[in-house]
Short mmCIF file of C-alpha atoms and ligand atoms in Angstrom, two decimals:
data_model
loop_
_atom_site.label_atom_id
_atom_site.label_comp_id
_atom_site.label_asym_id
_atom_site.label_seq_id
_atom_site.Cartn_x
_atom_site.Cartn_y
_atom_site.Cartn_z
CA UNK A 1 -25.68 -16.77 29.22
CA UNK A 2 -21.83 -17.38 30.28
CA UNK A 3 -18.53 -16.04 28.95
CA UNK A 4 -17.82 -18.86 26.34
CA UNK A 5 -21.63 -18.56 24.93
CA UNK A 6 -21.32 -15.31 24.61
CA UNK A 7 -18.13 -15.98 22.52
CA UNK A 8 -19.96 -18.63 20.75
CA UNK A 9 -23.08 -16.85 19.83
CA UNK A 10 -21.49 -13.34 19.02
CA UNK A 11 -17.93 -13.55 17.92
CA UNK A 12 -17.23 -16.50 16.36
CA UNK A 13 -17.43 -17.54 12.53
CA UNK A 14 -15.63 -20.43 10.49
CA UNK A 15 -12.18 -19.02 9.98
CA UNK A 16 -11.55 -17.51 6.17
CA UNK A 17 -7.83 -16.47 5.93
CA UNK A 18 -6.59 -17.93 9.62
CA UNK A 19 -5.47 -21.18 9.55
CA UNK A 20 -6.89 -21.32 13.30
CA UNK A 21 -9.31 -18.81 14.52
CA UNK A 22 -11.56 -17.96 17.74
CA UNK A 23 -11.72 -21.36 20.23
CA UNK A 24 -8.34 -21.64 21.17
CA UNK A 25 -5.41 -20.79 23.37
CA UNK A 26 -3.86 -18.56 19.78
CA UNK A 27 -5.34 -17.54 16.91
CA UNK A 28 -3.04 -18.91 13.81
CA UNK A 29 -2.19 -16.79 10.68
CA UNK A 30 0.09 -17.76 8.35
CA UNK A 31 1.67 -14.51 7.12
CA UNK A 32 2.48 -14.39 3.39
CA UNK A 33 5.98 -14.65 2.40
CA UNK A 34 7.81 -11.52 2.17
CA UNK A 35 5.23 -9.13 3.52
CA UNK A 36 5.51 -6.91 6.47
CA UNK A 37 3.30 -7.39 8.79
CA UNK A 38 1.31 -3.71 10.36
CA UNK A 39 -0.08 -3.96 13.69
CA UNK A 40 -1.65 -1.29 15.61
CA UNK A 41 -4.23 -1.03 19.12
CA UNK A 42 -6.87 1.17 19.63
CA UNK A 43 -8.91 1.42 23.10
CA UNK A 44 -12.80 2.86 23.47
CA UNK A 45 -13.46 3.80 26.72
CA UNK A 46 -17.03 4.62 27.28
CA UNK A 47 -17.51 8.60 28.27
CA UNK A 48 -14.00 8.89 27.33
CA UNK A 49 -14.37 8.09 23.29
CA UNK A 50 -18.01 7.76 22.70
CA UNK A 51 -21.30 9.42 24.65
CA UNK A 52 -23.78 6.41 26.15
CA UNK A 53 -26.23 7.41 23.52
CA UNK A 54 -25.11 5.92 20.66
CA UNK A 55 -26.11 2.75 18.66
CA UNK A 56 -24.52 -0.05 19.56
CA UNK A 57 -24.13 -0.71 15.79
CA UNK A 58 -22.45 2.22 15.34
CA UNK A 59 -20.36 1.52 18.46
CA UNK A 60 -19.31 -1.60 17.09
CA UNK A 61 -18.39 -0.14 13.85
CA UNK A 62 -16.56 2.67 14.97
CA UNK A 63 -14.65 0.77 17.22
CA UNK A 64 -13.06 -0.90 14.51
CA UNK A 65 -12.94 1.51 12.17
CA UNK A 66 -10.54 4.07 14.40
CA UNK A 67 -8.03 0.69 14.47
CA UNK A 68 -8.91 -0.04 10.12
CA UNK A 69 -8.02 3.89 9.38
CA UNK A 70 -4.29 3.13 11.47
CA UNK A 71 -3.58 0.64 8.92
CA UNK A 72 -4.76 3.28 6.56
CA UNK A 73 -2.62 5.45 7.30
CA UNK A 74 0.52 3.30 6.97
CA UNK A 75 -0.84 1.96 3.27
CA UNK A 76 -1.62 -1.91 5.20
CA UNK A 77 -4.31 -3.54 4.11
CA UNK A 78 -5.89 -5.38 6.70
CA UNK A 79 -6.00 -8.71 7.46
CA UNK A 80 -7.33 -9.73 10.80
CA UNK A 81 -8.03 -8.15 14.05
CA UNK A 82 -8.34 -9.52 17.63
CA UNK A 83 -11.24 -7.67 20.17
CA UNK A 84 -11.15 -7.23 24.17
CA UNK A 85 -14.08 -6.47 25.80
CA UNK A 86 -15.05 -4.84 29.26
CA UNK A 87 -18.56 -5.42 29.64
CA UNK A 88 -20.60 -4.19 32.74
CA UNK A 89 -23.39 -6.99 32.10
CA UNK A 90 -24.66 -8.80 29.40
CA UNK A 91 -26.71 -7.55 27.47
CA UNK A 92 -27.93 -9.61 24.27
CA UNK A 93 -29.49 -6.98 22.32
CA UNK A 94 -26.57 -4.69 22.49
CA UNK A 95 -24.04 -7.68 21.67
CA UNK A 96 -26.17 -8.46 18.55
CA UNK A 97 -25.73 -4.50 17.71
CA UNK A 98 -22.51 -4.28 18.53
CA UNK A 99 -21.49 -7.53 16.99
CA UNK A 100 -23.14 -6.95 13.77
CA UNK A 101 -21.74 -3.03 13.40
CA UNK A 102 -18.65 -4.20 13.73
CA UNK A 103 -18.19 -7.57 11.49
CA UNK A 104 -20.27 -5.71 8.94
CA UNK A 105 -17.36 -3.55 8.47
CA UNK A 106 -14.97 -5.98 9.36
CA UNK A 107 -17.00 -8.02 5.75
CA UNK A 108 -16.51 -4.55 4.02
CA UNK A 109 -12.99 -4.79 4.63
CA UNK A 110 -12.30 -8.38 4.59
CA UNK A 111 -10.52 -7.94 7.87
CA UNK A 112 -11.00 -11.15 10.05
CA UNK A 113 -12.01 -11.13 13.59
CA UNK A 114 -9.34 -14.50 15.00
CA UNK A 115 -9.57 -13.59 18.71
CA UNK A 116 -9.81 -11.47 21.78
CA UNK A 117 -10.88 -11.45 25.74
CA UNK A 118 -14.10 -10.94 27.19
CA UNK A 119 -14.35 -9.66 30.67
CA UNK A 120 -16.97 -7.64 33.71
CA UNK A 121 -16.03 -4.26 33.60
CA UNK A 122 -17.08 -0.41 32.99
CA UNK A 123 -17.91 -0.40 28.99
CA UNK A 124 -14.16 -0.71 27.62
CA UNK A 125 -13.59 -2.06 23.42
CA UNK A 126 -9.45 -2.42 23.24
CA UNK A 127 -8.87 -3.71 19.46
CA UNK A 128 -5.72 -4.90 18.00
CA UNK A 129 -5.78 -4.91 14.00
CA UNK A 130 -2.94 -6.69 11.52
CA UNK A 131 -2.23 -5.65 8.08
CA UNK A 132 0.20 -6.53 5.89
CA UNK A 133 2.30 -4.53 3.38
CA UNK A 134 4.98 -4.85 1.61
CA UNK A 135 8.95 -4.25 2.52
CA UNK A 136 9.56 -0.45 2.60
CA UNK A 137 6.28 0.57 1.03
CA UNK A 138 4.67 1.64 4.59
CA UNK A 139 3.75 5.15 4.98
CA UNK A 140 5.29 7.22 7.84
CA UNK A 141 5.48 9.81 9.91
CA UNK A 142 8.74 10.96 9.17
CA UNK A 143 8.93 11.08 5.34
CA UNK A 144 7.70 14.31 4.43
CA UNK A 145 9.98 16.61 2.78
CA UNK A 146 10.20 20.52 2.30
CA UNK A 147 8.30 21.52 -0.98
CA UNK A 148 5.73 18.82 -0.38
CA UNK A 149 1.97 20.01 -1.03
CA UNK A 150 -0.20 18.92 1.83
CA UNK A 151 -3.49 17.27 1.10
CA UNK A 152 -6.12 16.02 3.62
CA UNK A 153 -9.00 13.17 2.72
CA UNK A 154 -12.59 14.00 2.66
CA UNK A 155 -13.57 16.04 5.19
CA UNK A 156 -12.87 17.95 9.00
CA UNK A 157 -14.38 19.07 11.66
CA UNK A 158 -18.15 17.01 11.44
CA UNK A 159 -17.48 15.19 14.59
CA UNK A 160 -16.33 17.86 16.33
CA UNK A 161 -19.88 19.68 15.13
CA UNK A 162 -21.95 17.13 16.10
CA UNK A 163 -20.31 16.97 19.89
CA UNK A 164 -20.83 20.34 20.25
CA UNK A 165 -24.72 20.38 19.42
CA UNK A 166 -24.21 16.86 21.87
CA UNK A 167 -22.87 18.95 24.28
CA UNK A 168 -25.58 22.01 23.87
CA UNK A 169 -22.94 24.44 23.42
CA UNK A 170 -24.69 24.76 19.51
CA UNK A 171 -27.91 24.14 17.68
CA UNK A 172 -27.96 23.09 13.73
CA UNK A 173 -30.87 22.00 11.33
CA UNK A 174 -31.71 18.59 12.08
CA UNK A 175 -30.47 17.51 8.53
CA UNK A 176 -27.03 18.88 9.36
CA UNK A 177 -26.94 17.09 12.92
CA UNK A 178 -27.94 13.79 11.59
CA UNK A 179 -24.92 14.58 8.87
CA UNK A 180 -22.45 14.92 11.34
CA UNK A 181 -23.98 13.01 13.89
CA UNK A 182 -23.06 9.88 11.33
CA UNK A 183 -19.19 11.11 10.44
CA UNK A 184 -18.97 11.28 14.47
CA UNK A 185 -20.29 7.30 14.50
CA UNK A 186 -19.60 5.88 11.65
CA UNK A 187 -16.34 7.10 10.26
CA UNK A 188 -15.28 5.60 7.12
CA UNK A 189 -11.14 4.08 7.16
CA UNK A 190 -9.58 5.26 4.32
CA UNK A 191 -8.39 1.87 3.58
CA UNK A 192 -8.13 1.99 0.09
CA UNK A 193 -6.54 5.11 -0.32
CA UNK A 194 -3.69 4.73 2.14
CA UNK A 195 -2.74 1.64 -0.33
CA UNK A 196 -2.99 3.53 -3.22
CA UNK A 197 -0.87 6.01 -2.19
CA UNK A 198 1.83 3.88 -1.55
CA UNK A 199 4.85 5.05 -4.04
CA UNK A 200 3.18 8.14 -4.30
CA UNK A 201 2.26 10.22 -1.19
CA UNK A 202 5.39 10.85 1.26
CA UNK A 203 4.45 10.95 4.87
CA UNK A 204 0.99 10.42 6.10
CA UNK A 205 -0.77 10.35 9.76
CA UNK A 206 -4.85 9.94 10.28
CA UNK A 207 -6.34 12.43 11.86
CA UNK A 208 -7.64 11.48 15.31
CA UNK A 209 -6.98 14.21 17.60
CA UNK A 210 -7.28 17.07 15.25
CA UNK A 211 -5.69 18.44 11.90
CA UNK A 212 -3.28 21.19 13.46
CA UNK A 213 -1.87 18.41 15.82
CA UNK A 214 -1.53 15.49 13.72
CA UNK A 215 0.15 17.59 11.11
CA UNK A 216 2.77 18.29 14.30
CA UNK A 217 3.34 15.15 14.71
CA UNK A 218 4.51 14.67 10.86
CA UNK A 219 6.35 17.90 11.35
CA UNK A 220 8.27 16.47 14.67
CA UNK A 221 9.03 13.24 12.80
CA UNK A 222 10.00 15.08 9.55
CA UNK A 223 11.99 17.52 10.87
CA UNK A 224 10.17 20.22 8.92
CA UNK A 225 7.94 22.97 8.82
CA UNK A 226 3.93 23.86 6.79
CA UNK A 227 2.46 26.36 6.31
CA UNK A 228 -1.49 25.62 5.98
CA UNK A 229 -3.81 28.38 4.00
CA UNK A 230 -7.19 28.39 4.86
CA UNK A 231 -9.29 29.39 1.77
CA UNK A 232 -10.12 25.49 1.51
CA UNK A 233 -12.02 26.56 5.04
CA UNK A 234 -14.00 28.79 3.18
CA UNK A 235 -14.98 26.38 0.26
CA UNK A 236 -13.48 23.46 -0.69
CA UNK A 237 -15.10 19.48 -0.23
CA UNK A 238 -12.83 19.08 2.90
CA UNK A 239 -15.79 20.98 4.68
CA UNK A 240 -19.06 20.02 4.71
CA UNK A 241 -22.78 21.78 4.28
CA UNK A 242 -23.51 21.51 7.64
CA UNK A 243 -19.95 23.07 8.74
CA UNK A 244 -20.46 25.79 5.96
CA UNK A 245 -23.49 27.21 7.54
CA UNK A 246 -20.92 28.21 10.61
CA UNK A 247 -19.22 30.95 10.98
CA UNK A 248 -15.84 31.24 9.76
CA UNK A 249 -13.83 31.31 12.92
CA UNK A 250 -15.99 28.79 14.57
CA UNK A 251 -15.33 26.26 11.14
CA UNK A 252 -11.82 26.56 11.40
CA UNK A 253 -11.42 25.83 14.95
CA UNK A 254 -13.58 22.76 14.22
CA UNK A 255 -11.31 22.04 10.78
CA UNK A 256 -7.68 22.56 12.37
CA UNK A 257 -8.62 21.22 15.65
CA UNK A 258 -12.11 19.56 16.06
CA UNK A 259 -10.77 15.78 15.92
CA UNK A 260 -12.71 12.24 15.84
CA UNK A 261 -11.93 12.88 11.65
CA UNK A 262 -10.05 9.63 10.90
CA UNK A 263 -9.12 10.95 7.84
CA UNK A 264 -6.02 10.84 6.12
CA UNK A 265 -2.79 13.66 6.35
CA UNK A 266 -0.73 12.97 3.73
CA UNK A 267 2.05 15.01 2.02
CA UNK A 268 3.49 14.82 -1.19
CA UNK A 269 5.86 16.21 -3.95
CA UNK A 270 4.42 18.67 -6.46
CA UNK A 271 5.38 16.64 -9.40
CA UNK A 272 2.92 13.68 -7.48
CA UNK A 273 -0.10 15.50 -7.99
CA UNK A 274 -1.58 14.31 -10.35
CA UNK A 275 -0.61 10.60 -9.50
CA UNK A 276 -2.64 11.67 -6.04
CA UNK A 277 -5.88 13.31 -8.20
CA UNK A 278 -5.53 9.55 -9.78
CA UNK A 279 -5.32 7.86 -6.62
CA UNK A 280 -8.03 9.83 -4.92
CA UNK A 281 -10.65 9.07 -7.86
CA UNK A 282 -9.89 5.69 -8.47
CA UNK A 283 -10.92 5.49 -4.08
CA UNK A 284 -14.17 7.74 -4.83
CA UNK A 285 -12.43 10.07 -1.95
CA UNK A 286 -12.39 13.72 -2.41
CA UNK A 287 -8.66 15.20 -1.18
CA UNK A 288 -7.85 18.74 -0.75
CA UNK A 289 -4.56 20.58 -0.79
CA UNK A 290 -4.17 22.36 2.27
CA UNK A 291 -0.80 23.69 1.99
CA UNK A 292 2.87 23.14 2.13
CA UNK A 293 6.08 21.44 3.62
CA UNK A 294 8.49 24.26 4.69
CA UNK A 295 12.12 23.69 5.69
CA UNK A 296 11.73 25.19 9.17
CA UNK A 297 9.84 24.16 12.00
CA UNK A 298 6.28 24.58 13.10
CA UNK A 299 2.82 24.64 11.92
CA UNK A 300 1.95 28.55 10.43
CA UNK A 301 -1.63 29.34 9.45
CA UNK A 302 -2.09 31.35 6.98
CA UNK A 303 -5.24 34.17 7.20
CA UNK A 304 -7.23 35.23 3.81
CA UNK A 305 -4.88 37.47 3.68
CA UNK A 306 -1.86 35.37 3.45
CA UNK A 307 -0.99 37.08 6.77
CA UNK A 308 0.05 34.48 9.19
CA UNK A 309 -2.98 33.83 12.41
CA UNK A 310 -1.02 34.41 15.70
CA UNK A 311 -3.60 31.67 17.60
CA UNK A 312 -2.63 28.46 18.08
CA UNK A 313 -4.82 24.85 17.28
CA UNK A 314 -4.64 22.78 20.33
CA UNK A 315 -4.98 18.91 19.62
CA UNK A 316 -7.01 16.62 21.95
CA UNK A 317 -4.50 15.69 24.75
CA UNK A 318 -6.57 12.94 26.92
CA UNK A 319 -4.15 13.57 30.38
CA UNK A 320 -3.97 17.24 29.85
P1 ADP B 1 -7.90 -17.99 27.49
O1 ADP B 1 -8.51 -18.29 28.81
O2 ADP B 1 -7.09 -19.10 26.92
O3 ADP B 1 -7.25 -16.65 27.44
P2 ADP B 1 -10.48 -17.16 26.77
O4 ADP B 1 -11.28 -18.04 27.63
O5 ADP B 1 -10.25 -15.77 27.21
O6 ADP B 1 -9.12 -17.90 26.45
O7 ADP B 1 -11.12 -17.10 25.32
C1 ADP B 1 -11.52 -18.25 24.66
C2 ADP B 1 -11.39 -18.04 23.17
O8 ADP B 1 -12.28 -17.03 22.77
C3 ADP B 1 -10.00 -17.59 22.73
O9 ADP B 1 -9.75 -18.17 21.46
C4 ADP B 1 -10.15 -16.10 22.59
O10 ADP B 1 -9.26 -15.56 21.63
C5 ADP B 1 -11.60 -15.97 22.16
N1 ADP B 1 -12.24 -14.72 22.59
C6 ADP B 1 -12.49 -14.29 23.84
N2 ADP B 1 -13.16 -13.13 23.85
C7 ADP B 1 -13.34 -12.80 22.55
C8 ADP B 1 -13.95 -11.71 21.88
N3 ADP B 1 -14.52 -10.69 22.54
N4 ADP B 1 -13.93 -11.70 20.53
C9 ADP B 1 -13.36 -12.71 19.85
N5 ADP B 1 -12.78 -13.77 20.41
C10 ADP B 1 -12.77 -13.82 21.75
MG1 MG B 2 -8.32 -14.91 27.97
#
């Protein structure tokens, strides 16, 4: 099998939305009038973003759901999205995993796959996904203000969990591995909420690299301060059953820090809560209120004891 069957056989369908899709020099899309159109890239380099052990289903889904939960996070709703492979050889019963992981979700989302390049190479899956949104309703970085609750989206710190038991630097029940072992593969975009919270939620960020570090990036934008409490650490739904067997130190280092979450950050005014309860149930997504935008600068964590921690929460710096 050659390049263009491969194309053929794995990656193209009739086109739904595009006016033109896979087969030629450009993909068409005829934008709708008025909207703005969201466009973000994600890369997944193999060793790098994912171990060689897992599924190429999974693969395939997680590759595009790390690019869907970017247009989460700026309230787009997806429209299409184009994929460039590195492939060391081919391999048809990977492609047919990989293929079918990925335009499953791609279904789920009715996000359309319209092009892409396929090449020889070390394992490499660079995505590039449109959305669309309307004028000014994007969510941003740099929109949270001081007084703001903070909330965070289902839950932290499972991926982090199950690369740690990948890594043998921890051992869990099987039940709680294969728990985490699925957030780590199969993370689910918050697609639905980041357009319901349009209006509603001021600024908002997914969390790739970790929770303490994608807050900082809010903060940097914002021009602001939090302060984060951690009694959600100890029992809230932003931490699972198989991170609430651990012990507390070890769960908040995973929470503030683990990374791999893709869920969403999101601050907004006190007089929005309930607005954000609303928008959280009508999603079926559990959120959690983590704390608060200050009017200073930096990220304080707050103890049990209200006493501020004096550690700091790295985030997941890939050249440092
Ligand atoms: P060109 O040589 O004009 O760049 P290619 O030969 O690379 O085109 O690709 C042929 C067609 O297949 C193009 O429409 C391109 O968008 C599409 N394509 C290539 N690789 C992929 C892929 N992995 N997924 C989806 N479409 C792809
Ligand atoms: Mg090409």
């Amino acid at each position: 099998m050659g390049e263009f069957d491969l194309i053929a056989r794995y990656f193209t369908r009739p086109a739904r939305r595009a006016v033109l899709g896979v087969g030629d020099d450009c993909a068409l899309w005829q934008p709708q009038t008025g909207m703005q159109l969201a466009i973000s890239s994600d890369m997944l380099v193999e060793g790098r973003h994912f171990l060689s052990t897992v599924s190429p289903q999974r693969l395939g889904h997680k590759a595009l759901a790390v690019n869907l939960s970017d247009l989460a996070a700026s309230g787009a709703k997806p429209l299409a999205f184009t994929l460039s492979l590195a492939l060391p050889r081919i391999d048809e019963a990977w492609l047919k995993g990989f293929s079918e992981g990925m335009l499953a979700l791609a279904d789920l989302h009715q996000c359309e796959l319209i092009g892409g390049d396929t090449t020889q190479g070390p394992l490499t899956i660079g995505i590039t996904v449109f959305g669309e949104v309307p004028p000014g309703d994007a969510l941003l970085r740099n929109a949270a203000q001081a007084g703001d609750d903070i909330y965070i989206s289902g839950s932290v710190g499972d991926a982090r969990l199950a690369l740690e038991v990948f890594r043998g630097n921890l051992s869990v029940s099987a039940a709680d591995f294969e728990s985490a072992r699925q957030r780590m593969e199969q993370p689910e975009p918050r697609v639905a909420l980041g357009m319901s919270l349009r209006g509603i939620a001021n600024a908002c960020i997914d969390v790739s690299d970790g929770l303490a570090g994608d807050l900082g990036h809010i903060l940097k934008a914002s021009q602001v301060g939090a302060v984060l409490t951690t009694d959600w650490i100890q029992d809230s739904a932003a931490i699972s059953a198989a991170l609430q067997a651990l012990p507390f130190a070890r769960r908040l280092d995973m929470a503030l820090a683990g990374g791999d979450d893709y869920e969403l950050l999101f601050t907004a005014p006190p007089d929005q809560a309930d607005a954000v309860q609303e928008a959280a149930n009508d999603c079926d997504v559990s959120i959690t209120c983590i704390g608060r935008i200050t009017s200073g600068s930096g990220l304080q964590v707050l103890d049990a004891h209200g006493v501020p921690m004096s550690r700091r929460f790295a985030s997941f710096d890939h050249f440092s």
